[in-house]
PDB file of C-alpha atoms in Angstrom:
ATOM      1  CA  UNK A  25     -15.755 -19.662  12.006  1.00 95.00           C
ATOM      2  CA  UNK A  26     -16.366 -16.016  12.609  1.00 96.00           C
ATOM      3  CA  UNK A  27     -15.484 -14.416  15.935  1.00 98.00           C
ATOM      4  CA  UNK A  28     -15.681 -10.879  17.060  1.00 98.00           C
ATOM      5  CA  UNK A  29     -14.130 -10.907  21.142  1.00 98.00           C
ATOM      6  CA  UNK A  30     -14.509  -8.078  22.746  1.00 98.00           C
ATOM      7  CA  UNK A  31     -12.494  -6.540  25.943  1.00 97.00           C
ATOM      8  CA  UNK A  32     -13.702  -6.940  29.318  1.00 97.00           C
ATOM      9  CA  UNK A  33     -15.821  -4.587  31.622  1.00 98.00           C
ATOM     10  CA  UNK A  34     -14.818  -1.409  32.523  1.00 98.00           C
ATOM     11  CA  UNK A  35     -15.272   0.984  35.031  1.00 98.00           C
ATOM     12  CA  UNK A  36     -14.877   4.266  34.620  1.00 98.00           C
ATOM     13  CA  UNK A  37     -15.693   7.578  36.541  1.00 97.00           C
ATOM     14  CA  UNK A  38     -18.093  10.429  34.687  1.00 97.00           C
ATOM     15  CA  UNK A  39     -16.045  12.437  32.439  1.00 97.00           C
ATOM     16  CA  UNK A  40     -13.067   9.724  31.581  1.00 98.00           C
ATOM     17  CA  UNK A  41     -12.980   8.014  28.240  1.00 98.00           C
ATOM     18  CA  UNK A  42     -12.902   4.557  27.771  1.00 98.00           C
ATOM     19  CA  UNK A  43     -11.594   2.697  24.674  1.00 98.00           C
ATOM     20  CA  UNK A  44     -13.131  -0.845  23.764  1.00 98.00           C
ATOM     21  CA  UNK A  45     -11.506  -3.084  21.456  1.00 98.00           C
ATOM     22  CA  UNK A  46     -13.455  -5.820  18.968  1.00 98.00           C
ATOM     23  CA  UNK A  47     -10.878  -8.924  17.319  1.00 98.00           C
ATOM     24  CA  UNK A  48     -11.813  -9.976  14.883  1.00 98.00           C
ATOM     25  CA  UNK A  49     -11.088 -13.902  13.575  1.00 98.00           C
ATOM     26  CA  UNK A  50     -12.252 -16.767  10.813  1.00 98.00           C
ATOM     27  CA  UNK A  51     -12.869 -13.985   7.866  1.00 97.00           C
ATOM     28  CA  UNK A  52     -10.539 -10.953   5.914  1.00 97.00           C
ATOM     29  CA  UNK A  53     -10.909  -8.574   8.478  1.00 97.00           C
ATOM     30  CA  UNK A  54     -10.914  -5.710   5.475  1.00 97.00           C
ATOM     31  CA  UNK A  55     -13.342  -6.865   4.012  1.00 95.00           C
ATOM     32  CA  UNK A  56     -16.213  -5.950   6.223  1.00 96.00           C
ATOM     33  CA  UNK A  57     -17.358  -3.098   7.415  1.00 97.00           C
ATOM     34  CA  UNK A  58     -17.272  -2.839  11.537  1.00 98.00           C
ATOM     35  CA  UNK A  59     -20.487  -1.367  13.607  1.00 98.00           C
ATOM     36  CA  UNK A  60     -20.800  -0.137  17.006  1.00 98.00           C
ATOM     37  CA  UNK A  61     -23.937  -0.587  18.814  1.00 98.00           C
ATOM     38  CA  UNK A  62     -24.815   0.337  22.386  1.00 98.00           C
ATOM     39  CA  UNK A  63     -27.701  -0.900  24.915  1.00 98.00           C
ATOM     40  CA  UNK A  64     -28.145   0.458  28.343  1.00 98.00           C
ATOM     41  CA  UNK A  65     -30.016  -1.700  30.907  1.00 97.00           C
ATOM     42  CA  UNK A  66     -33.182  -2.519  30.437  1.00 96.00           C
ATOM     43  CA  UNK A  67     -33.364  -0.796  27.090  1.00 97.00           C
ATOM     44  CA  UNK A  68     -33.221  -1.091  23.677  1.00 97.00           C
ATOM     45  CA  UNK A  69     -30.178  -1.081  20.772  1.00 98.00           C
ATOM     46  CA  UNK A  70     -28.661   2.094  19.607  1.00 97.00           C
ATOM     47  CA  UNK A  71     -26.671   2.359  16.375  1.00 97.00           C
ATOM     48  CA  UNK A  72     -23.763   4.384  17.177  1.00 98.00           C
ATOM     49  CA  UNK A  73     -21.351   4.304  13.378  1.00 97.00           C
ATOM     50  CA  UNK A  74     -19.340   2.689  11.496  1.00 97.00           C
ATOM     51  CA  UNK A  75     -15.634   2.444  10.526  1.00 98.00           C
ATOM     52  CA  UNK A  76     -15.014   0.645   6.933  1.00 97.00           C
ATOM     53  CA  UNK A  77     -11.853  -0.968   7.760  1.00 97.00           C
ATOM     54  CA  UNK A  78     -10.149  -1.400   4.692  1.00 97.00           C
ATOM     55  CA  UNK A  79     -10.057   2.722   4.202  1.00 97.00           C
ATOM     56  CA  UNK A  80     -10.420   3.921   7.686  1.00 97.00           C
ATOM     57  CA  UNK A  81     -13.209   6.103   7.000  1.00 98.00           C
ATOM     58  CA  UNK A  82     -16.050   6.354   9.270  1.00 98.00           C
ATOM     59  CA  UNK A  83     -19.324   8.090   9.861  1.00 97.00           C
ATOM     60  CA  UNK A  84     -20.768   8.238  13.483  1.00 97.00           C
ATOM     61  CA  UNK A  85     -24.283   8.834  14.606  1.00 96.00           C
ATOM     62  CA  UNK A  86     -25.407  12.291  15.168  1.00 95.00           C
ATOM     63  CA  UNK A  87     -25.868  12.038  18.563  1.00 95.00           C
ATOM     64  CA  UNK A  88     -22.742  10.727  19.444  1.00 97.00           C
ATOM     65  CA  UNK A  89     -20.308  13.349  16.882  1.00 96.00           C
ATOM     66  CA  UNK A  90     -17.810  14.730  18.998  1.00 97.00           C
ATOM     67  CA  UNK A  91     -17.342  12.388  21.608  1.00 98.00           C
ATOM     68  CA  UNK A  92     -16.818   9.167  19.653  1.00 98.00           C
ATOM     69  CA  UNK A  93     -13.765   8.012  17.745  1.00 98.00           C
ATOM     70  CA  UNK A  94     -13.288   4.534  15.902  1.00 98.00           C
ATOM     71  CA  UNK A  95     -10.361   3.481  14.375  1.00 98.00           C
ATOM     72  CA  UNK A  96      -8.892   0.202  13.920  1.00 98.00           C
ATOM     73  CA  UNK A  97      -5.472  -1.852  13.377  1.00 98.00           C
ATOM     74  CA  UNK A  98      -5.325  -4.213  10.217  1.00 98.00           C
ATOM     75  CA  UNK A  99      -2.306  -5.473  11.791  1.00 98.00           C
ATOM     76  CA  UNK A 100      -4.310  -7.416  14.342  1.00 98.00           C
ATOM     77  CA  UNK A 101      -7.328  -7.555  13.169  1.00 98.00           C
ATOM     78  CA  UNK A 102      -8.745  -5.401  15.676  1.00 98.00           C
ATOM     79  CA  UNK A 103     -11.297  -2.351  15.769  1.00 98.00           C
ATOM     80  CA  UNK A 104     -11.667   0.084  18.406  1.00 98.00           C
ATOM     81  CA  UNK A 105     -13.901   2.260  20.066  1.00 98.00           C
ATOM     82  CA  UNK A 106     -13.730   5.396  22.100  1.00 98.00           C
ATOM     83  CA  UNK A 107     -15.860   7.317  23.936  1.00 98.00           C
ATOM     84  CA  UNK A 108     -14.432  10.261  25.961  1.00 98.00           C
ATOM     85  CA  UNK A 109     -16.242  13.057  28.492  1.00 98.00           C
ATOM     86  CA  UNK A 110     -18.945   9.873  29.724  1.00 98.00           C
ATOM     87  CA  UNK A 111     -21.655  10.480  31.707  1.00 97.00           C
ATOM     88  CA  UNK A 112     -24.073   8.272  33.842  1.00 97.00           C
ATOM     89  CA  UNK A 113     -26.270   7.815  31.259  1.00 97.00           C
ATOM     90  CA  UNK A 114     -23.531   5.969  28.912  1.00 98.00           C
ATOM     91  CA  UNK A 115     -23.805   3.185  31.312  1.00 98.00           C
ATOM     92  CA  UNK A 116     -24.640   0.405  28.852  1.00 98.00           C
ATOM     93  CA  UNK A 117     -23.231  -3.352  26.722  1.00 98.00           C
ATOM     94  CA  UNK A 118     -21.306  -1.810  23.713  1.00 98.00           C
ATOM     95  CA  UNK A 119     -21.125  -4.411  21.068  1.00 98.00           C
ATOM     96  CA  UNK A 120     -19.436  -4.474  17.412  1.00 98.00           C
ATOM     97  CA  UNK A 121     -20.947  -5.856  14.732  1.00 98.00           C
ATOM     98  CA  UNK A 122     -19.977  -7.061  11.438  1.00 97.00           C
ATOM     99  CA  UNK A 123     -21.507  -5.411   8.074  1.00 93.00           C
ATOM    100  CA  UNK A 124     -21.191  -6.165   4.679  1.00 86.00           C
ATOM    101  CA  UNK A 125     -21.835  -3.040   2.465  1.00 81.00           C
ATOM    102  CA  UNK A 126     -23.557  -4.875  -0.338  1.00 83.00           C
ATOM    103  CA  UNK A 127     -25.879  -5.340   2.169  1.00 83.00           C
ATOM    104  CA  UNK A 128     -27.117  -3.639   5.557  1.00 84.00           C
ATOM    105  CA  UNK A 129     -27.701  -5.861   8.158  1.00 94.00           C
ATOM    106  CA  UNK A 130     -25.102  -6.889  11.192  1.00 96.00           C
ATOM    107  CA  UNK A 131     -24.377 -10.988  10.566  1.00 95.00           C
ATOM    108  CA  UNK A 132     -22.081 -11.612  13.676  1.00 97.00           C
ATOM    109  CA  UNK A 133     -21.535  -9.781  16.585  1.00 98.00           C
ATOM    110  CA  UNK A 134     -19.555  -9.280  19.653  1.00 98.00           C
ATOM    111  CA  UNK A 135     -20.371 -10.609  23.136  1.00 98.00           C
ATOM    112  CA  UNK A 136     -20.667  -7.452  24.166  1.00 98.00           C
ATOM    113  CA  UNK A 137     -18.616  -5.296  26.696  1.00 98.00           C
ATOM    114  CA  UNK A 138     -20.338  -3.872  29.917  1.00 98.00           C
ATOM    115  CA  UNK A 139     -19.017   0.226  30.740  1.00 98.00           C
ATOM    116  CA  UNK A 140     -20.420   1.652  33.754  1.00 98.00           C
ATOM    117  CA  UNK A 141     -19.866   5.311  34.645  1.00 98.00           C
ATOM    118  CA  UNK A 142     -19.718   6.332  37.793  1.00 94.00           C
ATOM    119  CA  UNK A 143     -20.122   9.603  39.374  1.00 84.00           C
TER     120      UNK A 143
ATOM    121  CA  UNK B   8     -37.140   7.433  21.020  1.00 66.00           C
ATOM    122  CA  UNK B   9     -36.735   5.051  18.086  1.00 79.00           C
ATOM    123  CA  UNK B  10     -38.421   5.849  14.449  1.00 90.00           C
ATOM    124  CA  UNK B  11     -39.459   2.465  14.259  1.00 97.00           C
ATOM    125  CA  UNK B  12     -42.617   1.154  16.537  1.00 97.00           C
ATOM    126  CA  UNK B  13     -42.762  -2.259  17.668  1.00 98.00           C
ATOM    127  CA  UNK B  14     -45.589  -3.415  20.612  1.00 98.00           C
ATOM    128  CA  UNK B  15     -43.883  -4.121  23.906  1.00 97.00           C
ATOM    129  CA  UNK B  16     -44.189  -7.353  24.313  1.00 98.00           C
ATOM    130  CA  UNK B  17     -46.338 -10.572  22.584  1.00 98.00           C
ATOM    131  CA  UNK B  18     -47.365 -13.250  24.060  1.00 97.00           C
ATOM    132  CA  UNK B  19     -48.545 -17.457  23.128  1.00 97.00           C
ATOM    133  CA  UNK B  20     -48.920 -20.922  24.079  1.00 97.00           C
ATOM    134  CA  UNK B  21     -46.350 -23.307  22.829  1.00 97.00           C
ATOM    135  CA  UNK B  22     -47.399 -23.909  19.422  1.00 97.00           C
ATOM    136  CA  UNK B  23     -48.863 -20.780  18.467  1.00 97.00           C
ATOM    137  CA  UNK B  24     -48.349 -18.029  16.134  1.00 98.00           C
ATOM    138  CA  UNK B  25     -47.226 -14.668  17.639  1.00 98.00           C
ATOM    139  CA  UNK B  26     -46.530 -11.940  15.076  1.00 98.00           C
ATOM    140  CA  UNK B  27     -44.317  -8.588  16.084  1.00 98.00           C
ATOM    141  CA  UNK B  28     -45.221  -5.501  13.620  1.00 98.00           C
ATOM    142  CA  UNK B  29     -42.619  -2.937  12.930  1.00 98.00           C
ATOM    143  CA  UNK B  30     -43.657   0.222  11.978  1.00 97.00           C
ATOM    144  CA  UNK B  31     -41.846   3.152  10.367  1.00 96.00           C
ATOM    145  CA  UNK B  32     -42.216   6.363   7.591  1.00 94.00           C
ATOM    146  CA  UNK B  33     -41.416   7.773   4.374  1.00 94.00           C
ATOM    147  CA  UNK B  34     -37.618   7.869   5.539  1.00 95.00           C
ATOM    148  CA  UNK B  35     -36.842   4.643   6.659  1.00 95.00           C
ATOM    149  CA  UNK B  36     -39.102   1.482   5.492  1.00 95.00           C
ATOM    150  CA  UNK B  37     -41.007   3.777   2.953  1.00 94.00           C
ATOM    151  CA  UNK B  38     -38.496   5.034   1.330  1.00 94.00           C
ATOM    152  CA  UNK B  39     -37.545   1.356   0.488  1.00 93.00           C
ATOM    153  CA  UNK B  40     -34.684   0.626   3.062  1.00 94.00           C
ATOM    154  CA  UNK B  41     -34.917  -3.108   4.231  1.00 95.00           C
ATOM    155  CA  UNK B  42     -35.891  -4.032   7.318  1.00 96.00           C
ATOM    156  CA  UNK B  43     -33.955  -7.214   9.501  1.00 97.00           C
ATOM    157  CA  UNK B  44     -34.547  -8.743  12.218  1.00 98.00           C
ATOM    158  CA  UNK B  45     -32.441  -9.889  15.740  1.00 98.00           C
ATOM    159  CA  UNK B  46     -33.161 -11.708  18.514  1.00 98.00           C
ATOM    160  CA  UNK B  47     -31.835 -11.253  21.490  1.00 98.00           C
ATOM    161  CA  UNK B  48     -32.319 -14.132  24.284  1.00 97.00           C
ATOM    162  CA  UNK B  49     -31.358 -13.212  28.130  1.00 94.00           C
ATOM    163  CA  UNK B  50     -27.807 -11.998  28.310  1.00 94.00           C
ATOM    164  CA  UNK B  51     -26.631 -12.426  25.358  1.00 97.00           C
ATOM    165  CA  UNK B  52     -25.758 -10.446  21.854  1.00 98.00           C
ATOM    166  CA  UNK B  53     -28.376  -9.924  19.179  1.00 98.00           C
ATOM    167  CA  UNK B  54     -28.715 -12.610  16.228  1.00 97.00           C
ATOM    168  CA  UNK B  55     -29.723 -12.063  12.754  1.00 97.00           C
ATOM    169  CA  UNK B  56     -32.684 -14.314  12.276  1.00 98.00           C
ATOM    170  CA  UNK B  57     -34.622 -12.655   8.829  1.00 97.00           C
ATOM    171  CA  UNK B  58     -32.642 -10.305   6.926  1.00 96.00           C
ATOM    172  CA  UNK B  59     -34.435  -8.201   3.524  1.00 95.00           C
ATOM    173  CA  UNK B  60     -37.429  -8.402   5.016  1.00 93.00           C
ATOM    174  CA  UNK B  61     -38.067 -12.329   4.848  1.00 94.00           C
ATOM    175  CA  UNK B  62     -35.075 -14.280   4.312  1.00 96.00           C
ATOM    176  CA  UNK B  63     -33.475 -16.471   6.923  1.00 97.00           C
ATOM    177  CA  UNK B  64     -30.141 -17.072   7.830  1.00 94.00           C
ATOM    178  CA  UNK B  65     -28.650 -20.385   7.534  1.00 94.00           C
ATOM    179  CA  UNK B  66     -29.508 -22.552  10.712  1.00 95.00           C
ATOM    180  CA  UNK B  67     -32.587 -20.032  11.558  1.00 97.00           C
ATOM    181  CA  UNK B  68     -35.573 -22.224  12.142  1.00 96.00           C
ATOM    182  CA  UNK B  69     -38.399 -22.123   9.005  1.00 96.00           C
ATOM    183  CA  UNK B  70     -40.650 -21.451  12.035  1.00 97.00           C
ATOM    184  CA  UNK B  71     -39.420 -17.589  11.617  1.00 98.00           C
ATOM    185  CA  UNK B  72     -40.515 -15.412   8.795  1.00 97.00           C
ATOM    186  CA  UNK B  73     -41.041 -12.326   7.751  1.00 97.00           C
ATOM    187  CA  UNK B  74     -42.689  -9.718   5.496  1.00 95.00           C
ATOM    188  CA  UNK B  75     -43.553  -6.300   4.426  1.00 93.00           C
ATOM    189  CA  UNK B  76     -46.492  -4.248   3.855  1.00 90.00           C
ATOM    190  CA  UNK B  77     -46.156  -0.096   2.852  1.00 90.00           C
ATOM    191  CA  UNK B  78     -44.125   1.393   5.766  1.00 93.00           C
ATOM    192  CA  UNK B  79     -44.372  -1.770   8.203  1.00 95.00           C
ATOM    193  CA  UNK B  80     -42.742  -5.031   8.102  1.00 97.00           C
ATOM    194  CA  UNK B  81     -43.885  -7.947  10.424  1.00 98.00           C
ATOM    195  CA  UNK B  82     -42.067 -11.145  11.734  1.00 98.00           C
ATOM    196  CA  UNK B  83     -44.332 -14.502  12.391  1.00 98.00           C
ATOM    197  CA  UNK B  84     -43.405 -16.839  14.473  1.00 98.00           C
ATOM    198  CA  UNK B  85     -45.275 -20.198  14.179  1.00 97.00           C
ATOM    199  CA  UNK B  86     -44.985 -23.173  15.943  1.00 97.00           C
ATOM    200  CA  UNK B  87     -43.851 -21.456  19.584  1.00 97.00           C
ATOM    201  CA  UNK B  88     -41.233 -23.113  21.485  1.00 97.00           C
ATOM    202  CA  UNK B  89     -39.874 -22.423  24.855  1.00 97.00           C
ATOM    203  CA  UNK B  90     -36.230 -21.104  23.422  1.00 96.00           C
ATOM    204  CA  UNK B  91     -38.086 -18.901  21.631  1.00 97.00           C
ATOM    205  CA  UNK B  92     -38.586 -16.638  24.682  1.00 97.00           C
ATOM    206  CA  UNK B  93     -36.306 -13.531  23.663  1.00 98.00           C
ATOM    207  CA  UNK B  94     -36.170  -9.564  22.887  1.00 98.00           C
ATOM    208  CA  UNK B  95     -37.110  -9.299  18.830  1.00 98.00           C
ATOM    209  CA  UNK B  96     -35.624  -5.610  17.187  1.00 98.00           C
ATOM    210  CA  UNK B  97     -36.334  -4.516  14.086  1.00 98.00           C
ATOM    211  CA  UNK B  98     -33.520  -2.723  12.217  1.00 97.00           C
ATOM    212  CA  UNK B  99     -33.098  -0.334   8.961  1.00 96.00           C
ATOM    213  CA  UNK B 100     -31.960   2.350   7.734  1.00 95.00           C
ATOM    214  CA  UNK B 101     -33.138   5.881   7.995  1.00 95.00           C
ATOM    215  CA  UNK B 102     -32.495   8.775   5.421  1.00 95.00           C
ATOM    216  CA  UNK B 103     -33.407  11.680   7.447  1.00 95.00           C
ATOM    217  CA  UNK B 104     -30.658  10.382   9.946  1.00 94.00           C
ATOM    218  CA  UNK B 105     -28.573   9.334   7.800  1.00 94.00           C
ATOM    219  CA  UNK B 106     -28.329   6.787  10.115  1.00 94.00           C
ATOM    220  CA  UNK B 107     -29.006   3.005  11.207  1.00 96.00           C
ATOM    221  CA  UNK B 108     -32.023   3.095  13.347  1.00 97.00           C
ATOM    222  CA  UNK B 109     -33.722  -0.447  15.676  1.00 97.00           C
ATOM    223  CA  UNK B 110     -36.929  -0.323  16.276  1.00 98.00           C
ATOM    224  CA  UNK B 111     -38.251  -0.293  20.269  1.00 98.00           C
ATOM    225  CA  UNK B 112     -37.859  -3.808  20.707  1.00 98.00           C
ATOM    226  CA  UNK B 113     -40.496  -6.213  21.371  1.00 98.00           C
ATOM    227  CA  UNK B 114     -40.359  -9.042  24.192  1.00 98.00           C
ATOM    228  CA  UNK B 115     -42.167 -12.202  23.513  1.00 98.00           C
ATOM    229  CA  UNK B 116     -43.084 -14.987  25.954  1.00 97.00           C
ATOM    230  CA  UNK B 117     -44.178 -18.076  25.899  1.00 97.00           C
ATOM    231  CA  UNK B 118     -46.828 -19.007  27.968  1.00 95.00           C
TER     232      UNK B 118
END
């Protein structure tokens, strides 16, 4: 069956980075498209990009160009994703989520992985 | 702030309909992007539970469904049960963003 396990929580202080990692299990990792998607307490979902993993290309949202890198390891099946100079407000869950492109919706996702920035 | 509108939060009796609107514009749902829809119980990741604006999953109750009308899509569920208690997020695809975009998320409870 499909799995996507993500890293533990983190804690990191404001202006660090923090990498989280997504492994992937049960499909051809390659063949999928991987998502990130952030939600800070209380709130809602925020797309942040994607990294096609059989090319390495990605595309990130606008708001986070610049301070968001995702790459990923076909060797292990694994897709990461940075985030460098945080602040308090990226405090959230970060989840990955699996995409097809012939399609656009997210069919399995992460548990989820709790940062917390603190100042 | 999110470019698609859903109410706060719904609310029913255990075996009623509740229905969750999701509205967008000409760069998202009206310019012809699907919409799909998650929900997200206490805790725990979002699931997929209509996808293309009214088809289910595989093991997705036929209580859920969905459809689409202009620049809004809706999701019905009938029937309310308990487990049904969760967050409900709309999700397409916006062209001015060139982006993914959720919609504000709606809580529903069962009374």
């Amino acid at each position: 069956q499909v799995q996507l396990v993500q890293s533990g929580a983190e804690v990191k202080q404001s202006g660090a980075s923090v990498k989280v990692s997504c492994k992937a299990s049960g499909y051809t990792f390659t063949g999928y498209y991987m998502h990130w998607v952030r939600q800070a307490p209380g709130q809602g979902l925020e797309w942040m990009g994607w990294i096609n993993t059989n090319s390495g290309d990605t595309n990130y949202a606008q708001d986070f160009q610049g301070r968001v890198t995702m790459t990923r390891d076909t060797s292990i099946n694994t897709a990461y994703m940075e985030l460098s100079r945080l602040r308090s407000d990226d405090t959230a869950v970060y989840y990955c989520a699996r995409y097809l492109p012939v399609v656009d919706y997210f069919d399995h996702w992460g548990q989820g992985a709790l940062v917390t920035v603190s100042s | 702030q999110s470019v698609l509108t859903q109410p706060p939060s719904v609310s029913g009796a255990p075996g009623q309909r509740v229905t969750i609107s999701c509205t967008g514009g000409s760069s998202n749902i009206g310019a012809g992007y699907d919409v799909h829809w998650y929900q997200q119980l206490p805790g725990t990741a979002p699931k997929l539970v209509i996808y293309e604006f009214s088809n289910r999953p595989s093991g997705v109750p036929d209580r859920f469904s969905g459809s689409k009308s202009g620049t809004s899509a809706s999701l019905a569920i009938t029937g309310l049960q308990a487990e049904d208690e969760a967050d409900y997020y709309c999700q397409s695809y916006d062209s001015s963003l060139s982006g993914y975009v959720f919609g504000t998320g709606t809580k529903v409870t069962v009374l």
